[in-house]
Amino acid sequence: MPGAVRIQAGVENGRCYLRVEDEGPGMPDELAQCVLEAFRRGDDARQQGAGGSCLGLAVVVDIVHAHGGEAVCGPGAGGGTRFELNWPEGDHRHSS
């Protein structure tokens, strides 16, 4: 049976954040350290076969970095995996 996926977004201490956390089986620490890298797959058996390019998360990380932010992946509170993106809150005032 699938578990819950929680998505949170907001602003804390002048930084915007987006958090996605699931209740799945999680992933080994060594994979969580590098899953945000381009061309990295979690399942070694899929490394050689057909499939996607594994660029999705790496592109997201590059966009977040371009906005002065950071991306992290680690264990979730419910035993699954947690991805978090954060970046500085922008100045939305218009100059006159």
MMTF fields as JSON, N, C-alpha, C and O atoms, coordinates in Angstrom:
{
  "mmtfVersion": "1.0.0",
  "mmtfProducer": "UNKNOWN",
  "numBonds": 383,
  "numAtoms": 384,
  "numGroups": 96,
  "numChains": 1,
  "numModels": 1,
  "chainsPerModel": [1],
  "groupsPerChain": [96],
  "chainIdList": ["A"],
  "bondAtomList": [4, 2, 8, 6, 12, 10, 16, 14, 20, 18, 24, 22, 28, 26, 32, 30, 36, 34, 40, 38, 44, 42, 48, 46, 52, 50, 56, 54, 60, 58, 64, 62, 68, 66, 72, 70, 76, 74, 80, 78, 84, 82, 88, 86, 92, 90, 96, 94, 100, 98, 104, 102, 108, 106, 112, 110, 116, 114, 120, 118, 124, 122, 128, 126, 132, 130, 136, 134, 140, 138, 144, 142, 148, 146, 152, 150, 156, 154, 160, 158, 164, 162, 168, 166, 172, 170, 176, 174, 180, 178, 184, 182, 188, 186, 192, 190, 196, 194, 200, 198, 204, 202, 208, 206, 212, 210, 216, 214, 220, 218, 224, 222, 228, 226, 232, 230, 236, 234, 240, 238, 244, 242, 248, 246, 252, 250, 256, 254, 260, 258, 264, 262, 268, 266, 272, 270, 276, 274, 280, 278, 284, 282, 288, 286, 292, 290, 296, 294, 300, 298, 304, 302, 308, 306, 312, 310, 316, 314, 320, 318, 324, 322, 328, 326, 332, 330, 336, 334, 340, 338, 344, 342, 348, 346, 352, 350, 356, 354, 360, 358, 364, 362, 368, 366, 372, 370, 376, 374, 380, 378],
  "bondOrderList": [1, 1, 1, 1, 1, 1, 1, 1, 1, 1, 1, 1, 1, 1, 1, 1, 1, 1, 1, 1, 1, 1, 1, 1, 1, 1, 1, 1, 1, 1, 1, 1, 1, 1, 1, 1, 1, 1, 1, 1, 1, 1, 1, 1, 1, 1, 1, 1, 1, 1, 1, 1, 1, 1, 1, 1, 1, 1, 1, 1, 1, 1, 1, 1, 1, 1, 1, 1, 1, 1, 1, 1, 1, 1, 1, 1, 1, 1, 1, 1, 1, 1, 1, 1, 1, 1, 1, 1, 1, 1, 1, 1, 1, 1, 1],
  "groupList": [{"groupName": "MET", "atomNameList": ["N", "CA", "C", "O"], "elementList": ["N", "C", "C", "O"], "formalChargeList": [0, 0, 0, 0], "bondAtomList": [1, 0, 2, 1, 3, 2], "bondOrderList": [1, 1, 2], "singleLetterCode": "M", "chemCompType": "L-PEPTIDE LINKING"}, {"groupName": "PRO", "atomNameList": ["N", "CA", "C", "O"], "elementList": ["N", "C", "C", "O"], "formalChargeList": [0, 0, 0, 0], "bondAtomList": [1, 0, 2, 1, 3, 2], "bondOrderList": [1, 1, 2], "singleLetterCode": "P", "chemCompType": "L-PEPTIDE LINKING"}, {"groupName": "GLY", "atomNameList": ["N", "CA", "C", "O"], "elementList": ["N", "C", "C", "O"], "formalChargeList": [0, 0, 0, 0], "bondAtomList": [1, 0, 2, 1, 3, 2], "bondOrderList": [1, 1, 2], "singleLetterCode": "G", "chemCompType": "PEPTIDE LINKING"}, {"groupName": "ALA", "atomNameList": ["N", "CA", "C", "O"], "elementList": ["N", "C", "C", "O"], "formalChargeList": [0, 0, 0, 0], "bondAtomList": [1, 0, 2, 1, 3, 2], "bondOrderList": [1, 1, 2], "singleLetterCode": "A", "chemCompType": "L-PEPTIDE LINKING"}, {"groupName": "VAL", "atomNameList": ["N", "CA", "C", "O"], "elementList": ["N", "C", "C", "O"], "formalChargeList": [0, 0, 0, 0], "bondAtomList": [1, 0, 2, 1, 3, 2], "bondOrderList": [1, 1, 2], "singleLetterCode": "V", "chemCompType": "L-PEPTIDE LINKING"}, {"groupName": "ARG", "atomNameList": ["N", "CA", "C", "O"], "elementList": ["N", "C", "C", "O"], "formalChargeList": [0, 0, 0, 0], "bondAtomList": [1, 0, 2, 1, 3, 2], "bondOrderList": [1, 1, 2], "singleLetterCode": "R", "chemCompType": "L-PEPTIDE LINKING"}, {"groupName": "ILE", "atomNameList": ["N", "CA", "C", "O"], "elementList": ["N", "C", "C", "O"], "formalChargeList": [0, 0, 0, 0], "bondAtomList": [1, 0, 2, 1, 3, 2], "bondOrderList": [1, 1, 2], "singleLetterCode": "I", "chemCompType": "L-PEPTIDE LINKING"}, {"groupName": "GLN", "atomNameList": ["N", "CA", "C", "O"], "elementList": ["N", "C", "C", "O"], "formalChargeList": [0, 0, 0, 0], "bondAtomList": [1, 0, 2, 1, 3, 2], "bondOrderList": [1, 1, 2], "singleLetterCode": "Q", "chemCompType": "L-PEPTIDE LINKING"}, {"groupName": "GLU", "atomNameList": ["N", "CA", "C", "O"], "elementList": ["N", "C", "C", "O"], "formalChargeList": [0, 0, 0, 0], "bondAtomList": [1, 0, 2, 1, 3, 2], "bondOrderList": [1, 1, 2], "singleLetterCode": "E", "chemCompType": "L-PEPTIDE LINKING"}, {"groupName": "ASN", "atomNameList": ["N", "CA", "C", "O"], "elementList": ["N", "C", "C", "O"], "formalChargeList": [0, 0, 0, 0], "bondAtomList": [1, 0, 2, 1, 3, 2], "bondOrderList": [1, 1, 2], "singleLetterCode": "N", "chemCompType": "L-PEPTIDE LINKING"}, {"groupName": "CYS", "atomNameList": ["N", "CA", "C", "O"], "elementList": ["N", "C", "C", "O"], "formalChargeList": [0, 0, 0, 0], "bondAtomList": [1, 0, 2, 1, 3, 2], "bondOrderList": [1, 1, 2], "singleLetterCode": "C", "chemCompType": "L-PEPTIDE LINKING"}, {"groupName": "TYR", "atomNameList": ["N", "CA", "C", "O"], "elementList": ["N", "C", "C", "O"], "formalChargeList": [0, 0, 0, 0], "bondAtomList": [1, 0, 2, 1, 3, 2], "bondOrderList": [1, 1, 2], "singleLetterCode": "Y", "chemCompType": "L-PEPTIDE LINKING"}, {"groupName": "LEU", "atomNameList": ["N", "CA", "C", "O"], "elementList": ["N", "C", "C", "O"], "formalChargeList": [0, 0, 0, 0], "bondAtomList": [1, 0, 2, 1, 3, 2], "bondOrderList": [1, 1, 2], "singleLetterCode": "L", "chemCompType": "L-PEPTIDE LINKING"}, {"groupName": "ASP", "atomNameList": ["N", "CA", "C", "O"], "elementList": ["N", "C", "C", "O"], "formalChargeList": [0, 0, 0, 0], "bondAtomList": [1, 0, 2, 1, 3, 2], "bondOrderList": [1, 1, 2], "singleLetterCode": "D", "chemCompType": "L-PEPTIDE LINKING"}, {"groupName": "PHE", "atomNameList": ["N", "CA", "C", "O"], "elementList": ["N", "C", "C", "O"], "formalChargeList": [0, 0, 0, 0], "bondAtomList": [1, 0, 2, 1, 3, 2], "bondOrderList": [1, 1, 2], "singleLetterCode": "F", "chemCompType": "L-PEPTIDE LINKING"}, {"groupName": "SER", "atomNameList": ["N", "CA", "C", "O"], "elementList": ["N", "C", "C", "O"], "formalChargeList": [0, 0, 0, 0], "bondAtomList": [1, 0, 2, 1, 3, 2], "bondOrderList": [1, 1, 2], "singleLetterCode": "S", "chemCompType": "L-PEPTIDE LINKING"}, {"groupName": "HIS", "atomNameList": ["N", "CA", "C", "O"], "elementList": ["N", "C", "C", "O"], "formalChargeList": [0, 0, 0, 0], "bondAtomList": [1, 0, 2, 1, 3, 2], "bondOrderList": [1, 1, 2], "singleLetterCode": "H", "chemCompType": "L-PEPTIDE LINKING"}, {"groupName": "THR", "atomNameList": ["N", "CA", "C", "O"], "elementList": ["N", "C", "C", "O"], "formalChargeList": [0, 0, 0, 0], "bondAtomList": [1, 0, 2, 1, 3, 2], "bondOrderList": [1, 1, 2], "singleLetterCode": "T", "chemCompType": "L-PEPTIDE LINKING"}, {"groupName": "TRP", "atomNameList": ["N", "CA", "C", "O"], "elementList": ["N", "C", "C", "O"], "formalChargeList": [0, 0, 0, 0], "bondAtomList": [1, 0, 2, 1, 3, 2], "bondOrderList": [1, 1, 2], "singleLetterCode": "W", "chemCompType": "L-PEPTIDE LINKING"}],
  "groupTypeList": [0, 1, 2, 3, 4, 5, 6, 7, 3, 2, 4, 8, 9, 2, 5, 10, 11, 12, 5, 4, 8, 13, 8, 2, 1, 2, 0, 1, 13, 8, 12, 3, 7, 10, 4, 12, 8, 3, 14, 5, 5, 2, 13, 13, 3, 5, 7, 7, 2, 3, 2, 2, 15, 10, 12, 2, 12, 3, 4, 4, 4, 13, 6, 4, 16, 3, 16, 2, 2, 8, 3, 4, 10, 2, 1, 2, 3, 2, 2, 2, 17, 5, 14, 8, 12, 9, 18, 1, 8, 2, 13, 16, 5, 16, 15, 15],
  "groupIdList": [1, 2, 3, 4, 5, 6, 7, 8, 9, 10, 11, 12, 13, 14, 15, 16, 17, 18, 19, 20, 21, 22, 23, 24, 25, 26, 27, 28, 29, 30, 31, 32, 33, 34, 35, 36, 37, 38, 39, 40, 41, 42, 43, 44, 45, 46, 47, 48, 49, 50, 51, 52, 53, 54, 55, 56, 57, 58, 59, 60, 61, 62, 63, 64, 65, 66, 67, 68, 69, 70, 71, 72, 73, 74, 75, 76, 77, 78, 79, 80, 81, 82, 83, 84, 85, 86, 87, 88, 89, 90, 91, 92, 93, 94, 95, 96],
  "secStructList": [7, 7, 7, 7, 3, 3, 3, 3, 3, 3, 3, 3, 6, 6, 3, 3, 3, 3, 3, 3, 3, 3, 7, 1, 7, 7, 7, 7, 2, 2, 2, 2, 2, 2, 6, 6, 1, 6, 6, 7, 7, 1, 7, 4, 4, 4, 4, 1, 1, 1, 7, 7, 7, 1, 7, 2, 2, 2, 2, 2, 2, 2, 2, 2, 2, 2, 6, 6, 7, 3, 3, 3, 3, 3, 3, 7, 6, 6, 1, 1, 3, 3, 3, 3, 3, 3, 3, 3, 7, 7, 7, 7, 7, 7, 7, 7],
  "xCoordList": [0.848, 0.0, 0.896, 1.828, 0.628, 1.445, 1.286, 0.237, 2.349, 2.317, 2.019, 1.857, 1.951, 1.65, 2.86, 4.008, 2.575, 3.591, 3.152, 2.032, 4.04, 3.733, 4.544, 5.743, 3.875, 4.528, 4.269, 3.125, 5.335, 5.225, 5.988, 7.028, 5.459, 6.139, 5.885, 4.832, 6.845, 6.661, 7.911, 8.817, 7.941, 9.079, 9.418, 8.538, 10.689, 11.185, 12.487, 13.389, 12.588, 13.827, 14.377, 15.581, 13.487, 13.921, 14.29, 14.854, 13.982, 14.278, 13.01, 12.252, 12.788, 11.683, 12.096, 13.277, 11.145, 11.475, 10.368, 9.206, 10.772, 9.861, 10.365, 11.512, 9.511, 9.875, 8.926, 7.711, 9.482, 8.696, 9.215, 10.404, 8.311, 8.695, 7.705, 6.495, 8.237, 7.358, 7.542, 8.42, 6.702, 6.772, 7.229, 6.93, 7.946, 8.438, 9.56, 9.789, 10.252, 11.302, 12.57, 13.479, 12.649, 13.857, 14.944, 14.718, 16.122, 17.256, 18.514, 18.585, 19.495, 20.749, 21.4, 21.264, 22.099, 22.75, 23.679, 23.729, 24.413, 25.361, 24.632, 25.169, 23.431, 22.664, 22.059, 22.035, 21.576, 20.998, 22.036, 21.684, 23.314, 24.388, 24.571, 25.009, 24.247, 24.549, 23.334, 23.496, 22.14, 20.957, 20.621, 19.916, 21.104, 20.833, 21.812, 21.703, 22.762, 23.739, 23.162, 22.319, 23.622, 23.17, 23.571, 24.646, 22.709, 22.92, 23.0, 23.427, 22.606, 22.673, 21.336, 20.285, 21.382, 20.174, 20.328, 21.436, 19.204, 19.229, 19.368, 19.913, 18.894, 18.893, 20.021, 19.966, 21.046, 22.197, 21.794, 22.445, 20.727, 20.287, 19.8, 19.864, 19.315, 18.821, 19.942, 19.706, 21.136, 22.236, 22.542, 22.987, 22.315, 22.719, 21.572, 21.82, 20.351, 19.234, 18.66, 19.179, 17.579, 16.876, 16.223, 15.975, 15.954, 15.311, 15.65, 16.264, 15.251, 15.506, 16.974, 17.808, 17.259, 18.647, 19.054, 20.231, 18.087, 18.364, 18.86, 19.726, 18.322, 18.712, 17.716, 18.034, 16.528, 15.469, 15.875, 15.767, 16.335, 16.716, 17.934, 18.024, 18.866, 20.064, 19.689, 20.29, 18.712, 18.255, 17.6, 17.833, 16.795, 16.168, 17.244, 17.149, 18.247, 19.336, 20.052, 20.359, 20.32, 20.983, 20.139, 20.677, 18.837, 17.955, 17.979, 18.059, 17.909, 17.942, 19.279, 19.303, 20.384, 21.697, 21.784, 22.375, 21.201, 21.22, 20.483, 20.727, 19.586, 18.849, 19.43, 18.766, 20.657, 21.321, 20.863, 21.028, 20.287, 19.749, 20.533, 21.64, 19.925, 20.545, 19.471, 18.292, 19.896, 19.014, 19.658, 20.866, 18.849, 19.351, 18.383, 17.182, 18.917, 18.14, 18.596, 19.793, 17.659, 18.012, 16.818, 15.778, 16.968, 15.869, 14.712, 14.914, 13.504, 12.314, 11.928, 12.389, 11.1, 10.665, 9.866, 9.888, 9.154, 8.333, 9.068, 8.437, 10.388, 11.165, 11.448, 12.245, 10.822, 11.04, 12.17, 13.195, 11.974, 12.986, 12.428, 11.241, 13.293, 12.906, 13.822, 15.046, 13.213, 13.927, 13.552, 12.38, 14.546, 14.259, 15.052, 16.259, 14.346, 14.954, 14.721, 13.64, 15.735, 15.525, 16.364, 17.428, 15.866, 16.534, 16.128, 15.097, 16.929, 16.605, 15.281, 14.965, 14.53, 13.283, 13.639, 14.499, 12.992, 13.283, 12.683, 11.752, 13.221, 12.688, 11.616, 11.938, 10.364, 9.257, 8.756, 7.739, 9.46, 9.046, 9.416, 10.438, 8.59, 8.854, 9.468, 9.021, 10.482, 11.06, 10.217, 9.656, 10.13, 9.316, 10.146, 9.603],
  "yCoordList": [-1.172, 0.0, 1.238, 1.32, 2.201, 3.406, 4.237, 4.233, 4.944, 5.827, 7.255, 7.559, 8.111, 9.52, 10.262, 9.888, 11.305, 12.246, 13.613, 14.05, 14.287, 15.613, 16.661, 16.497, 17.726, 18.833, 20.09, 20.408, 20.793, 22.034, 23.123, 22.868, 24.324, 25.475, 26.666, 26.763, 27.564, 28.744, 29.588, 29.428, 30.488, 31.377, 31.338, 31.491, 31.135, 31.156, 31.933, 31.654, 32.894, 33.647, 34.203, 34.149, 34.735, 35.355, 34.396, 34.808, 33.124, 32.132, 31.383, 30.957, 31.226, 30.416, 28.953, 28.635, 28.074, 26.652, 25.846, 26.248, 24.701, 23.696, 22.359, 21.984, 21.646, 20.347, 19.284, 19.482, 18.166, 17.016, 15.815, 15.5, 15.154, 14.019, 12.887, 13.104, 11.664, 10.511, 9.543, 9.715, 8.527, 7.487, 6.164, 5.1, 6.222, 5.02, 4.366, 4.701, 3.439, 2.703, 3.522, 3.057, 4.733, 5.545, 5.091, 4.256, 5.654, 5.27, 5.261, 5.949, 4.49, 4.456, 5.838, 6.622, 6.136, 7.433, 7.776, 8.926, 6.784, 7.059, 7.493, 8.289, 6.989, 7.411, 8.794, 9.622, 9.056, 10.365, 11.47, 12.597, 11.146, 12.133, 12.529, 13.646, 11.639, 11.916, 11.85, 12.014, 11.621, 11.47, 12.756, 12.702, 13.89, 15.161, 15.448, 16.479, 14.549, 14.711, 14.218, 13.322, 14.805, 14.385, 12.945, 12.504, 12.218, 10.849, 9.818, 8.691, 10.162, 9.22, 8.512, 9.151, 7.201, 6.394, 5.611, 5.268, 5.337, 4.623, 3.123, 2.467, 2.581, 1.141, 0.773, 1.112, 0.081, -0.283, -1.077, -0.982, -1.857, -2.663, -1.776, -2.182, -0.575, 0.325, 1.161, 1.879, 1.086, 1.91, 1.614, 2.505, 0.381, 0.002, -0.045, 0.063, -0.197, -0.393, 0.906, 1.995, 0.75, 1.918, 2.665, 2.095, 3.906, 4.704, 6.157, 6.539, 6.964, 8.393, 8.73, 7.867, 10.007, 10.475, 10.801, 11.04, 10.815, 11.123, 12.553, 12.817, 13.451, 14.861, 15.709, 16.838, 15.194, 15.999, 16.682, 17.904, 15.932, 16.537, 17.44, 18.468, 17.072, 17.892, 19.246, 20.26, 19.278, 20.54, 21.398, 22.606, 20.791, 21.518, 22.118, 23.28, 21.341, 21.818, 22.998, 23.98, 22.916, 24.022, 25.295, 26.388, 25.164, 26.334, 26.942, 28.162, 26.102, 26.59, 27.278, 28.343, 26.689, 27.309, 28.653, 29.595, 28.754, 30.01, 31.129, 32.311, 30.748, 31.725, 31.873, 32.394, 31.418, 31.574, 30.601, 30.856, 29.484, 28.529, 27.241, 27.12, 26.289, 24.973, 23.903, 24.176, 22.687, 21.525, 20.423, 20.199, 19.74, 18.633, 17.468, 17.645, 16.293, 15.063, 14.28, 14.195, 13.715, 12.929, 12.14, 12.103, 11.509, 10.697, 11.573, 12.659, 11.08, 11.772, 11.323, 10.286, 12.091, 11.78, 10.483, 9.791, 10.145, 8.939, 7.722, 6.71, 7.798, 6.671, 6.708, 5.909, 7.607, 7.706, 8.657, 8.691, 9.422, 10.342, 11.758, 11.969, 12.722, 14.131, 14.916, 14.842, 15.67, 16.598, 18.0, 18.29, 18.866, 20.24, 21.195, 21.042, 22.181, 23.262, 24.536, 24.733, 25.411, 26.712, 27.747, 27.441, 28.983, 30.077, 31.381, 31.435, 32.435, 33.712, 34.272, 34.181, 34.843, 35.498, 36.731, 37.516, 36.904, 38.034, 39.322, 39.322, 40.428, 41.752, 42.027, 42.254, 42.007, 42.148, 43.58, 43.826, 44.516, 45.928, 46.454, 46.075, 47.308, 47.938, 49.31, 50.066, 49.629, 50.967, 51.938, 51.571, 53.185, 54.158, 55.119, 56.0],
  "zCoordList": [0.0, 0.0, 0.0, 0.8, -0.885, -0.941, 0.323, 0.966, 0.659, 1.815, 1.401, 0.219, 2.383, 2.147, 1.582, 1.821, 0.838, 0.361, 0.863, 0.6, 1.587, 2.116, 1.353, 1.131, 0.963, 0.275, 1.095, 1.42, 1.421, 2.184, 1.437, 0.83, 1.493, 0.919, 1.825, 2.455, 1.887, 2.716, 2.749, 1.932, 3.709, 3.917, 5.402, 6.25, 5.711, 7.091, 7.104, 6.313, 7.988, 8.168, 6.854, 6.607, 6.016, 4.772, 3.663, 2.649, 3.839, 2.805, 2.441, 3.313, 1.142, 0.645, 0.707, 0.565, 0.917, 0.928, 0.269, 0.226, -0.239, -0.773, -0.248, -0.489, 0.465, 1.036, 0.516, 0.488, 0.107, -0.335, 0.438, 0.398, 1.138, 1.987, 1.787, 1.743, 1.666, 1.512, 2.665, 3.511, 2.683, 3.716, 3.115, 3.657, 2.006, 1.349, 2.139, 3.301, 1.508, 2.193, 2.429, 3.116, 1.873, 2.035, 1.08, 0.204, 1.265, 0.429, 1.281, 2.299, 0.871, 1.635, 1.683, 0.743, 2.768, 2.935, 1.774, 1.336, 1.275, 0.185, -1.092, -1.863, -1.322, -2.485, -2.241, -3.153, -1.04, -0.718, -0.922, -1.269, -0.706, -0.875, -2.332, -2.608, -3.279, -4.684, -5.608, -6.818, -5.099, -5.942, -6.705, -7.713, -6.249, -6.915, -8.05, -8.714, -8.278, -9.353, -10.679, -10.707, -11.755, -13.088, -13.365, -12.96, -14.051, -14.521, -13.412, -13.662, -12.202, -11.08, -10.94, -10.902, -10.864, -10.652, -9.363, -8.952, -8.74, -7.477, -7.613, -6.724, -8.691, -8.885, -9.839, -11.021, -9.336, -10.165, -11.398, -12.438, -11.29, -12.427, -13.574, -14.734, -13.265, -14.301, -14.912, -15.883, -14.376, -14.871, -16.333, -17.056, -16.787, -18.127, -19.121, -20.322, -18.691, -19.612, -20.136, -19.891, -20.86, -21.381, -20.229, -19.167, -20.442, -19.408, -19.597, -20.592, -18.645, -18.723, -18.539, -18.268, -18.694, -18.596, -17.166, -16.896, -16.246, -14.839, -14.662, -13.828, -15.43, -15.332, -14.554, -14.179, -14.306, -13.698, -12.405, -12.3, -11.427, -10.15, -10.301, -9.631, -11.167, -11.379, -11.98, -11.628, -12.874, -13.452, -12.37, -12.312, -11.528, -10.422, -9.515, -9.122, -9.19, -8.33, -8.983, -8.308, -10.276, -10.974, -10.931, -10.748, -11.097, -11.035, -9.637, -9.49, -8.62, -7.238, -6.958, -6.34, -7.399, -7.199, -7.913, -7.385, -9.113, -9.867, -9.12, -9.364, -8.214, -7.425, -6.017, -5.121, -5.824, -4.533, -3.477, -2.284, -3.897, -2.941, -2.86, -3.384, -2.191, -2.039, -2.058, -1.829, -2.334, -2.36, -1.537, -1.618, -0.748, 0.057, -0.004, -0.206, 0.169, 0.207, 1.425, 1.7, 2.147, 3.318, 3.804, 3.148, 4.954, 5.487, 5.958, 6.502, 5.737, 6.199, 7.594, 8.07, 8.235, 9.595, 9.658, 10.676, 8.565, 8.539, 8.001, 7.697, 7.876, 7.392, 5.906, 5.415, 5.184, 3.738, 3.403, 4.084, 2.354, 1.866, 1.868, 1.619, 2.15, 2.176, 1.248, 1.355, 0.335, -0.522, -0.069, 0.169, 0.048, 0.428, -0.448, -0.636, -0.977, -1.74, -0.946, -0.392, -0.886, -0.267, -0.991, -1.529, -0.997, -1.698, -1.023, -0.353, -1.191, -0.548, -1.064, -2.25, -0.154, -0.536, -1.359, -0.96, -2.49, -3.371, -2.879, -2.073, -3.367, -3.069, -4.12, -5.287, -3.723, -4.648, -4.783, -5.431, -4.178, -4.279, -5.659, -6.232, -6.168, -7.462, -7.247, -6.384, -8.021, -7.907, -8.72, -9.753, -8.249, -8.975, -9.77, -10.436]
}
